[in-house]
């Protein structure tokens, strides 16, 4: 079983790595095709000099902008507010870390830190849990099709594990992998919920992280850690309170001998789960 088993969803029609490598080589080798370049009014030197900037421009135009990502997540929280699942939402201020503050009367505040693809260090390591938050979550808004969703998640969890056992003072309560691609033709999702949803997309992949503990060899290895927010978030996506455990995944660590192991389990319905261990 590979790292793609960390999530049940798959990209539809994502090309295999061998094809991606061939296309990359083709783009680089075009610099030697002077006749072809001449038809576009380019010399070999001009092509090679402009190639890095052209690639960056293509990447920017093909990926969702930061504003698009913010609007997607803000839309989710507006729907949760309108549906009565949360009582207040405070959006990030310009120029600050992208942290949403969700208030639930009778419980307190939940922090949701917006990040990009989890395999990047900035998206998995560079954050801090606000002191006002009773629970803090990373929300990975990843539209890259370079890896399957589970592979992206596994790479992010590997960085989170280093941080969990490092010198950082804080941890997160869980991580969420979900964006505008989920459930459409590009990223097929097997989660089917019968109830009406406040947001017309499938429930997100949500994984509970462990708390730090001393003098133990396992941290949430069997998934026994409980959190408050999964009931609220998944409820907004049409999952009943009784069904929430069937849609809540977990991340756990285990120390065996001198090595650390990781388990990542995603659940997507009664009796339906997928697990990756490393």
PDB file of C-alpha atoms in Angstrom:
ATOM      1  CA  UNK A   1       0.000   0.000   0.000  1.00  0.00           C
ATOM      2  CA  UNK A   2       1.376   3.399  -0.975  1.00  0.00           C
ATOM      3  CA  UNK A   3       1.010   6.842   0.544  1.00  0.00           C
ATOM      4  CA  UNK A   4      -2.046   7.497  -1.639  1.00  0.00           C
ATOM      5  CA  UNK A   5      -3.955   5.317   0.874  1.00  0.00           C
ATOM      6  CA  UNK A   6      -3.852   8.221   3.363  1.00  0.00           C
ATOM      7  CA  UNK A   7      -7.037   9.493   1.641  1.00  0.00           C
ATOM      8  CA  UNK A   8      -9.834   7.733  -0.246  1.00  0.00           C
ATOM      9  CA  UNK A   9     -10.031  10.228  -3.124  1.00  0.00           C
ATOM     10  CA  UNK A  10      -8.112  10.106  -6.398  1.00  0.00           C
ATOM     11  CA  UNK A  11      -7.427  12.538  -9.182  1.00  0.00           C
ATOM     12  CA  UNK A  12      -9.173  11.652 -12.417  1.00  0.00           C
ATOM     13  CA  UNK A  13      -6.855  11.367 -15.359  1.00  0.00           C
ATOM     14  CA  UNK A  14      -3.741  12.693 -13.628  1.00  0.00           C
ATOM     15  CA  UNK A  15      -0.823  11.689 -15.862  1.00  0.00           C
ATOM     16  CA  UNK A  16       1.745   9.219 -14.517  1.00  0.00           C
ATOM     17  CA  UNK A  17       5.106  10.590 -13.449  1.00  0.00           C
ATOM     18  CA  UNK A  18       6.864   9.101 -16.513  1.00  0.00           C
ATOM     19  CA  UNK A  19       4.657  11.197 -18.796  1.00  0.00           C
ATOM     20  CA  UNK A  20       5.237  14.310 -16.690  1.00  0.00           C
ATOM     21  CA  UNK A  21       9.007  13.719 -16.896  1.00  0.00           C
ATOM     22  CA  UNK A  22       8.807  13.343 -20.689  1.00  0.00           C
ATOM     23  CA  UNK A  23       6.875  16.596 -21.064  1.00  0.00           C
ATOM     24  CA  UNK A  24       9.425  18.365 -18.849  1.00  0.00           C
ATOM     25  CA  UNK A  25      12.261  17.063 -21.018  1.00  0.00           C
ATOM     26  CA  UNK A  26      10.413  18.134 -24.182  1.00  0.00           C
ATOM     27  CA  UNK A  27      10.019  21.676 -22.883  1.00  0.00           C
ATOM     28  CA  UNK A  28      13.721  21.879 -22.072  1.00  0.00           C
ATOM     29  CA  UNK A  29      14.833  20.327 -25.362  1.00  0.00           C
ATOM     30  CA  UNK A  30      12.782  22.802 -27.417  1.00  0.00           C
ATOM     31  CA  UNK A  31      15.610  25.251 -26.833  1.00  0.00           C
ATOM     32  CA  UNK A  32      17.617  23.387 -29.450  1.00  0.00           C
ATOM     33  CA  UNK A  33      14.898  23.447 -32.125  1.00  0.00           C
ATOM     34  CA  UNK A  34      15.958  26.633 -33.895  1.00  0.00           C
ATOM     35  CA  UNK A  35      13.682  26.130 -36.915  1.00  0.00           C
ATOM     36  CA  UNK A  36      10.603  25.701 -34.741  1.00  0.00           C
ATOM     37  CA  UNK A  37      11.544  28.638 -32.516  1.00  0.00           C
ATOM     38  CA  UNK A  38      12.083  30.791 -35.602  1.00  0.00           C
ATOM     39  CA  UNK A  39       8.427  30.333 -36.529  1.00  0.00           C
ATOM     40  CA  UNK A  40       7.561  32.078 -33.263  1.00  0.00           C
ATOM     41  CA  UNK A  41      10.125  34.816 -33.787  1.00  0.00           C
ATOM     42  CA  UNK A  42      12.478  33.461 -31.120  1.00  0.00           C
ATOM     43  CA  UNK A  43      16.144  32.642 -31.036  1.00  0.00           C
ATOM     44  CA  UNK A  44      17.546  29.767 -29.002  1.00  0.00           C
ATOM     45  CA  UNK A  45      19.057  32.220 -26.525  1.00  0.00           C
ATOM     46  CA  UNK A  46      15.803  34.134 -26.101  1.00  0.00           C
ATOM     47  CA  UNK A  47      13.853  30.933 -25.484  1.00  0.00           C
ATOM     48  CA  UNK A  48      16.244  29.691 -22.819  1.00  0.00           C
ATOM     49  CA  UNK A  49      16.402  33.082 -21.119  1.00  0.00           C
ATOM     50  CA  UNK A  50      12.606  33.464 -21.000  1.00  0.00           C
ATOM     51  CA  UNK A  51      11.758  29.851 -20.096  1.00  0.00           C
ATOM     52  CA  UNK A  52      11.864  30.220 -16.251  1.00  0.00           C
ATOM     53  CA  UNK A  53       9.620  33.294 -16.310  1.00  0.00           C
ATOM     54  CA  UNK A  54       7.224  31.619 -18.758  1.00  0.00           C
ATOM     55  CA  UNK A  55       6.924  28.551 -16.519  1.00  0.00           C
ATOM     56  CA  UNK A  56       6.240  30.717 -13.472  1.00  0.00           C
ATOM     57  CA  UNK A  57       3.577  32.585 -15.411  1.00  0.00           C
ATOM     58  CA  UNK A  58       1.896  29.328 -16.456  1.00  0.00           C
ATOM     59  CA  UNK A  59       1.962  28.042 -12.900  1.00  0.00           C
ATOM     60  CA  UNK A  60       0.304  31.199 -11.682  1.00  0.00           C
ATOM     61  CA  UNK A  61      -2.426  31.137 -14.307  1.00  0.00           C
ATOM     62  CA  UNK A  62      -3.207  27.421 -13.849  1.00  0.00           C
ATOM     63  CA  UNK A  63      -3.400  27.453 -10.041  1.00  0.00           C
ATOM     64  CA  UNK A  64      -6.088  29.027  -7.916  1.00  0.00           C
ATOM     65  CA  UNK A  65      -5.006  32.419  -6.637  1.00  0.00           C
ATOM     66  CA  UNK A  66      -4.678  33.154  -2.944  1.00  0.00           C
ATOM     67  CA  UNK A  67      -7.823  35.276  -3.256  1.00  0.00           C
ATOM     68  CA  UNK A  68      -9.709  32.336  -4.790  1.00  0.00           C
ATOM     69  CA  UNK A  69      -8.622  30.048  -1.963  1.00  0.00           C
ATOM     70  CA  UNK A  70      -9.636  32.595   0.662  1.00  0.00           C
ATOM     71  CA  UNK A  71     -13.030  32.998  -0.948  1.00  0.00           C
ATOM     72  CA  UNK A  72     -13.634  29.239  -0.970  1.00  0.00           C
ATOM     73  CA  UNK A  73     -12.874  28.865   2.729  1.00  0.00           C
ATOM     74  CA  UNK A  74     -14.687  32.071   3.643  1.00  0.00           C
ATOM     75  CA  UNK A  75     -17.706  30.712   1.765  1.00  0.00           C
ATOM     76  CA  UNK A  76     -17.650  27.519   3.812  1.00  0.00           C
ATOM     77  CA  UNK A  77     -17.621  29.508   7.049  1.00  0.00           C
ATOM     78  CA  UNK A  78     -20.363  31.867   5.874  1.00  0.00           C
ATOM     79  CA  UNK A  79     -22.540  28.828   5.152  1.00  0.00           C
ATOM     80  CA  UNK A  80     -21.775  27.405   8.595  1.00  0.00           C
ATOM     81  CA  UNK A  81     -22.737  30.734  10.160  1.00  0.00           C
ATOM     82  CA  UNK A  82     -25.968  30.959   8.159  1.00  0.00           C
ATOM     83  CA  UNK A  83     -26.832  27.378   9.126  1.00  0.00           C
ATOM     84  CA  UNK A  84     -26.319  28.024  12.841  1.00  0.00           C
ATOM     85  CA  UNK A  85     -23.343  25.670  13.179  1.00  0.00           C
ATOM     86  CA  UNK A  86     -21.152  28.509  14.446  1.00  0.00           C
ATOM     87  CA  UNK A  87     -22.197  31.764  16.109  1.00  0.00           C
ATOM     88  CA  UNK A  88     -19.519  34.145  14.830  1.00  0.00           C
ATOM     89  CA  UNK A  89     -16.651  34.121  12.359  1.00  0.00           C
ATOM     90  CA  UNK A  90     -13.737  36.523  12.330  1.00  0.00           C
ATOM     91  CA  UNK A  91     -11.867  36.583   9.030  1.00  0.00           C
ATOM     92  CA  UNK A  92      -8.118  37.191   8.742  1.00  0.00           C
ATOM     93  CA  UNK A  93      -6.949  40.750   8.486  1.00  0.00           C
ATOM     94  CA  UNK A  94      -4.874  41.789   5.492  1.00  0.00           C
ATOM     95  CA  UNK A  95      -1.143  41.283   6.019  1.00  0.00           C
ATOM     96  CA  UNK A  96      -1.533  38.811   8.882  1.00  0.00           C
ATOM     97  CA  UNK A  97      -1.440  35.051   9.035  1.00  0.00           C
ATOM     98  CA  UNK A  98      -4.542  33.546   7.463  1.00  0.00           C
ATOM     99  CA  UNK A  99      -6.302  32.442  10.660  1.00  0.00           C
ATOM    100  CA  UNK A 100     -10.080  32.278  10.945  1.00  0.00           C
ATOM    101  CA  UNK A 101     -11.645  32.569  14.392  1.00  0.00           C
ATOM    102  CA  UNK A 102     -14.862  30.589  14.709  1.00  0.00           C
ATOM    103  CA  UNK A 103     -16.891  31.171  17.864  1.00  0.00           C
ATOM    104  CA  UNK A 104     -19.306  28.587  19.236  1.00  0.00           C
ATOM    105  CA  UNK A 105     -21.395  29.868  22.136  1.00  0.00           C
ATOM    106  CA  UNK A 106     -21.066  27.663  25.186  1.00  0.00           C
ATOM    107  CA  UNK A 107     -17.740  26.235  24.030  1.00  0.00           C
ATOM    108  CA  UNK A 108     -15.366  28.919  22.875  1.00  0.00           C
ATOM    109  CA  UNK A 109     -13.191  29.653  19.853  1.00  0.00           C
ATOM    110  CA  UNK A 110     -11.783  27.403  17.139  1.00  0.00           C
ATOM    111  CA  UNK A 111      -8.793  28.553  15.070  1.00  0.00           C
ATOM    112  CA  UNK A 112      -8.559  27.440  11.456  1.00  0.00           C
ATOM    113  CA  UNK A 113      -5.232  28.236   9.805  1.00  0.00           C
ATOM    114  CA  UNK A 114      -5.482  28.360   6.016  1.00  0.00           C
ATOM    115  CA  UNK A 115      -2.566  26.749   4.187  1.00  0.00           C
ATOM    116  CA  UNK A 116      -1.750  25.520   0.683  1.00  0.00           C
ATOM    117  CA  UNK A 117      -0.469  22.085  -0.303  1.00  0.00           C
ATOM    118  CA  UNK A 118       0.696  20.140   2.753  1.00  0.00           C
ATOM    119  CA  UNK A 119       4.004  18.929   1.280  1.00  0.00           C
ATOM    120  CA  UNK A 120       5.426  22.464   1.486  1.00  0.00           C
ATOM    121  CA  UNK A 121       7.287  23.409   4.658  1.00  0.00           C
ATOM    122  CA  UNK A 122       5.345  26.680   4.976  1.00  0.00           C
ATOM    123  CA  UNK A 123       2.052  24.791   4.924  1.00  0.00           C
ATOM    124  CA  UNK A 124       3.002  22.208   7.551  1.00  0.00           C
ATOM    125  CA  UNK A 125       5.602  23.781   9.837  1.00  0.00           C
ATOM    126  CA  UNK A 126       5.275  27.584   9.684  1.00  0.00           C
ATOM    127  CA  UNK A 127       2.307  28.318  11.924  1.00  0.00           C
ATOM    128  CA  UNK A 128       1.473  28.981  15.546  1.00  0.00           C
ATOM    129  CA  UNK A 129      -1.638  28.049  17.519  1.00  0.00           C
ATOM    130  CA  UNK A 130      -3.374  31.204  18.840  1.00  0.00           C
ATOM    131  CA  UNK A 131      -3.585  31.471  22.608  1.00  0.00           C
ATOM    132  CA  UNK A 132      -7.334  32.191  22.423  1.00  0.00           C
ATOM    133  CA  UNK A 133      -8.173  28.937  20.615  1.00  0.00           C
ATOM    134  CA  UNK A 134      -9.529  25.886  22.423  1.00  0.00           C
ATOM    135  CA  UNK A 135      -8.754  23.856  19.294  1.00  0.00           C
ATOM    136  CA  UNK A 136      -6.573  24.714  16.282  1.00  0.00           C
ATOM    137  CA  UNK A 137      -6.715  23.146  12.819  1.00  0.00           C
ATOM    138  CA  UNK A 138      -4.647  23.435   9.652  1.00  0.00           C
ATOM    139  CA  UNK A 139      -6.858  23.551   6.557  1.00  0.00           C
ATOM    140  CA  UNK A 140      -4.893  22.479   3.474  1.00  0.00           C
ATOM    141  CA  UNK A 141      -6.367  24.028   0.306  1.00  0.00           C
ATOM    142  CA  UNK A 142      -4.398  22.100  -2.300  1.00  0.00           C
ATOM    143  CA  UNK A 143      -5.244  22.162  -6.004  1.00  0.00           C
ATOM    144  CA  UNK A 144      -2.008  20.538  -7.176  1.00  0.00           C
ATOM    145  CA  UNK A 145      -2.355  17.332  -9.156  1.00  0.00           C
ATOM    146  CA  UNK A 146       1.340  16.476  -8.918  1.00  0.00           C
ATOM    147  CA  UNK A 147       0.550  13.786  -6.340  1.00  0.00           C
ATOM    148  CA  UNK A 148      -2.598  11.949  -5.369  1.00  0.00           C
ATOM    149  CA  UNK A 149      -4.354  13.624  -2.394  1.00  0.00           C
ATOM    150  CA  UNK A 150      -3.179  10.921   0.020  1.00  0.00           C
ATOM    151  CA  UNK A 151       0.428  11.437  -1.054  1.00  0.00           C
ATOM    152  CA  UNK A 152       0.141  15.185  -0.416  1.00  0.00           C
ATOM    153  CA  UNK A 153      -1.325  14.472   3.030  1.00  0.00           C
ATOM    154  CA  UNK A 154       1.348  11.906   3.916  1.00  0.00           C
ATOM    155  CA  UNK A 155       4.116  14.360   3.007  1.00  0.00           C
ATOM    156  CA  UNK A 156       2.507  17.035   5.181  1.00  0.00           C
ATOM    157  CA  UNK A 157       2.029  14.669   8.106  1.00  0.00           C
ATOM    158  CA  UNK A 158       5.692  13.682   7.904  1.00  0.00           C
ATOM    159  CA  UNK A 159       6.629  17.343   8.412  1.00  0.00           C
ATOM    160  CA  UNK A 160       4.044  17.680  11.191  1.00  0.00           C
ATOM    161  CA  UNK A 161       5.587  14.687  12.953  1.00  0.00           C
ATOM    162  CA  UNK A 162       8.981  16.387  12.979  1.00  0.00           C
ATOM    163  CA  UNK A 163       7.356  19.460  14.458  1.00  0.00           C
ATOM    164  CA  UNK A 164       5.347  17.413  16.981  1.00  0.00           C
ATOM    165  CA  UNK A 165       8.528  15.877  18.383  1.00  0.00           C
ATOM    166  CA  UNK A 166      10.569  19.055  18.011  1.00  0.00           C
ATOM    167  CA  UNK A 167      11.088  22.045  20.264  1.00  0.00           C
ATOM    168  CA  UNK A 168       7.968  23.916  19.156  1.00  0.00           C
ATOM    169  CA  UNK A 169       5.666  24.938  22.030  1.00  0.00           C
ATOM    170  CA  UNK A 170       2.355  24.221  20.321  1.00  0.00           C
ATOM    171  CA  UNK A 171       0.520  21.540  18.358  1.00  0.00           C
ATOM    172  CA  UNK A 172      -2.618  21.386  16.227  1.00  0.00           C
ATOM    173  CA  UNK A 173      -5.805  19.561  17.124  1.00  0.00           C
ATOM    174  CA  UNK A 174      -6.212  18.242  13.608  1.00  0.00           C
ATOM    175  CA  UNK A 175      -5.757  18.815   9.893  1.00  0.00           C
ATOM    176  CA  UNK A 176      -8.302  19.207   7.084  1.00  0.00           C
ATOM    177  CA  UNK A 177      -7.711  18.515   3.382  1.00  0.00           C
ATOM    178  CA  UNK A 178     -10.427  20.027   1.198  1.00  0.00           C
ATOM    179  CA  UNK A 179     -10.896  22.557  -1.591  1.00  0.00           C
ATOM    180  CA  UNK A 180     -12.968  23.381  -4.670  1.00  0.00           C
ATOM    181  CA  UNK A 181     -11.743  20.287  -6.556  1.00  0.00           C
ATOM    182  CA  UNK A 182     -13.175  17.837  -4.043  1.00  0.00           C
ATOM    183  CA  UNK A 183     -16.053  15.849  -5.486  1.00  0.00           C
ATOM    184  CA  UNK A 184     -15.836  17.219  -9.014  1.00  0.00           C
ATOM    185  CA  UNK A 185     -14.537  15.524 -12.151  1.00  0.00           C
ATOM    186  CA  UNK A 186     -10.911  16.248 -11.337  1.00  0.00           C
ATOM    187  CA  UNK A 187     -10.849  14.793  -7.816  1.00  0.00           C
ATOM    188  CA  UNK A 188     -13.348  11.993  -7.358  1.00  0.00           C
ATOM    189  CA  UNK A 189     -14.655  11.582  -3.801  1.00  0.00           C
ATOM    190  CA  UNK A 190     -16.345   8.395  -2.509  1.00  0.00           C
ATOM    191  CA  UNK A 191     -18.118  10.137   0.373  1.00  0.00           C
ATOM    192  CA  UNK A 192     -21.867  10.000  -0.061  1.00  0.00           C
ATOM    193  CA  UNK A 193     -24.091  11.645   2.540  1.00  0.00           C
ATOM    194  CA  UNK A 194     -27.845  11.273   2.310  1.00  0.00           C
ATOM    195  CA  UNK A 195     -28.813  14.333   4.335  1.00  0.00           C
ATOM    196  CA  UNK A 196     -29.104  17.792   2.817  1.00  0.00           C
ATOM    197  CA  UNK A 197     -25.863  19.721   3.046  1.00  0.00           C
ATOM    198  CA  UNK A 198     -25.269  23.324   4.025  1.00  0.00           C
ATOM    199  CA  UNK A 199     -22.413  23.371   1.488  1.00  0.00           C
ATOM    200  CA  UNK A 200     -22.900  21.543  -1.803  1.00  0.00           C
ATOM    201  CA  UNK A 201     -19.634  19.595  -1.725  1.00  0.00           C
ATOM    202  CA  UNK A 202     -18.691  16.302  -0.039  1.00  0.00           C
ATOM    203  CA  UNK A 203     -17.487  16.307   3.577  1.00  0.00           C
ATOM    204  CA  UNK A 204     -13.808  17.190   3.960  1.00  0.00           C
ATOM    205  CA  UNK A 205     -11.040  14.773   4.867  1.00  0.00           C
ATOM    206  CA  UNK A 206     -10.549  15.556   8.567  1.00  0.00           C
ATOM    207  CA  UNK A 207      -7.822  13.959  10.681  1.00  0.00           C
ATOM    208  CA  UNK A 208      -7.519  14.307  14.458  1.00  0.00           C
ATOM    209  CA  UNK A 209      -3.958  14.858  15.696  1.00  0.00           C
ATOM    210  CA  UNK A 210      -2.690  13.587  19.056  1.00  0.00           C
ATOM    211  CA  UNK A 211      -1.904  15.613  22.142  1.00  0.00           C
ATOM    212  CA  UNK A 212       1.649  15.539  23.413  1.00  0.00           C
ATOM    213  CA  UNK A 213       2.263  13.190  26.339  1.00  0.00           C
ATOM    214  CA  UNK A 214       5.408  12.263  28.229  1.00  0.00           C
ATOM    215  CA  UNK A 215       6.476   8.749  29.170  1.00  0.00           C
ATOM    216  CA  UNK A 216       4.358   7.003  26.528  1.00  0.00           C
ATOM    217  CA  UNK A 217       5.276   5.140  23.350  1.00  0.00           C
ATOM    218  CA  UNK A 218       2.060   5.788  21.410  1.00  0.00           C
ATOM    219  CA  UNK A 219       0.231   8.992  20.556  1.00  0.00           C
ATOM    220  CA  UNK A 220      -3.288   8.472  19.168  1.00  0.00           C
ATOM    221  CA  UNK A 221      -2.095   5.305  17.419  1.00  0.00           C
ATOM    222  CA  UNK A 222      -5.524   3.675  17.702  1.00  0.00           C
ATOM    223  CA  UNK A 223      -7.450   6.899  17.115  1.00  0.00           C
ATOM    224  CA  UNK A 224      -8.835   7.377  20.609  1.00  0.00           C
ATOM    225  CA  UNK A 225      -8.188  11.131  20.778  1.00  0.00           C
ATOM    226  CA  UNK A 226     -11.460  13.107  20.872  1.00  0.00           C
ATOM    227  CA  UNK A 227     -12.117  16.644  19.646  1.00  0.00           C
ATOM    228  CA  UNK A 228     -15.076  19.013  19.639  1.00  0.00           C
ATOM    229  CA  UNK A 229     -14.893  20.591  16.181  1.00  0.00           C
ATOM    230  CA  UNK A 230     -15.475  17.490  13.977  1.00  0.00           C
ATOM    231  CA  UNK A 231     -19.137  17.337  15.079  1.00  0.00           C
ATOM    232  CA  UNK A 232     -19.581  20.978  14.104  1.00  0.00           C
ATOM    233  CA  UNK A 233     -17.728  20.937  10.793  1.00  0.00           C
ATOM    234  CA  UNK A 234     -19.058  17.626   9.499  1.00  0.00           C
ATOM    235  CA  UNK A 235     -22.552  18.535  10.674  1.00  0.00           C
ATOM    236  CA  UNK A 236     -22.446  21.497   8.293  1.00  0.00           C
ATOM    237  CA  UNK A 237     -21.784  19.033   5.473  1.00  0.00           C
ATOM    238  CA  UNK A 238     -24.831  16.914   6.263  1.00  0.00           C
ATOM    239  CA  UNK A 239     -23.218  14.324   8.536  1.00  0.00           C
ATOM    240  CA  UNK A 240     -25.387  13.506  11.559  1.00  0.00           C
ATOM    241  CA  UNK A 241     -23.822  13.439  15.012  1.00  0.00           C
ATOM    242  CA  UNK A 242     -24.186   9.643  15.107  1.00  0.00           C
ATOM    243  CA  UNK A 243     -22.362   9.349  11.765  1.00  0.00           C
ATOM    244  CA  UNK A 244     -19.481  11.722  12.586  1.00  0.00           C
ATOM    245  CA  UNK A 245     -17.110   8.941  13.790  1.00  0.00           C
ATOM    246  CA  UNK A 246     -17.532   7.259  10.392  1.00  0.00           C
ATOM    247  CA  UNK A 247     -16.199  10.368   8.638  1.00  0.00           C
ATOM    248  CA  UNK A 248     -13.450  11.373  11.088  1.00  0.00           C
ATOM    249  CA  UNK A 249      -9.910  10.191  10.445  1.00  0.00           C
ATOM    250  CA  UNK A 250      -6.892  10.273  12.702  1.00  0.00           C
ATOM    251  CA  UNK A 251      -3.117  10.638  12.729  1.00  0.00           C
ATOM    252  CA  UNK A 252      -1.041   8.718  15.247  1.00  0.00           C
ATOM    253  CA  UNK A 253       2.591   8.165  16.123  1.00  0.00           C
ATOM    254  CA  UNK A 254       4.349   5.226  17.713  1.00  0.00           C
ATOM    255  CA  UNK A 255       7.865   4.846  19.069  1.00  0.00           C
ATOM    256  CA  UNK A 256       9.208   1.347  18.612  1.00  0.00           C
ATOM    257  CA  UNK A 257      12.805   0.777  19.556  1.00  0.00           C
ATOM    258  CA  UNK A 258      14.750   3.738  18.258  1.00  0.00           C
ATOM    259  CA  UNK A 259      12.376   4.587  15.413  1.00  0.00           C
ATOM    260  CA  UNK A 260       9.130   6.507  15.016  1.00  0.00           C
ATOM    261  CA  UNK A 261       6.169   5.222  13.016  1.00  0.00           C
ATOM    262  CA  UNK A 262       3.170   7.111  11.648  1.00  0.00           C
ATOM    263  CA  UNK A 263      -0.374   5.973  10.952  1.00  0.00           C
ATOM    264  CA  UNK A 264      -2.884   7.979   8.898  1.00  0.00           C
ATOM    265  CA  UNK A 265      -6.459   6.706   8.697  1.00  0.00           C
ATOM    266  CA  UNK A 266      -9.251   8.304   6.674  1.00  0.00           C
ATOM    267  CA  UNK A 267     -12.866   7.235   7.155  1.00  0.00           C
ATOM    268  CA  UNK A 268     -15.525   7.812   4.523  1.00  0.00           C
ATOM    269  CA  UNK A 269     -18.637   6.020   5.753  1.00  0.00           C
ATOM    270  CA  UNK A 270     -19.712   3.079   7.925  1.00  0.00           C
ATOM    271  CA  UNK A 271     -17.185   0.279   7.501  1.00  0.00           C
ATOM    272  CA  UNK A 272     -15.208   2.274   4.957  1.00  0.00           C
ATOM    273  CA  UNK A 273     -11.666   3.353   5.794  1.00  0.00           C
ATOM    274  CA  UNK A 274      -8.227   3.531   4.271  1.00  0.00           C
ATOM    275  CA  UNK A 275      -4.916   3.565   6.193  1.00  0.00           C
ATOM    276  CA  UNK A 276      -1.306   4.359   5.379  1.00  0.00           C
ATOM    277  CA  UNK A 277       1.505   3.508   7.808  1.00  0.00           C
ATOM    278  CA  UNK A 278       5.138   4.400   7.536  1.00  0.00           C
TER     279      UNK A 278
END
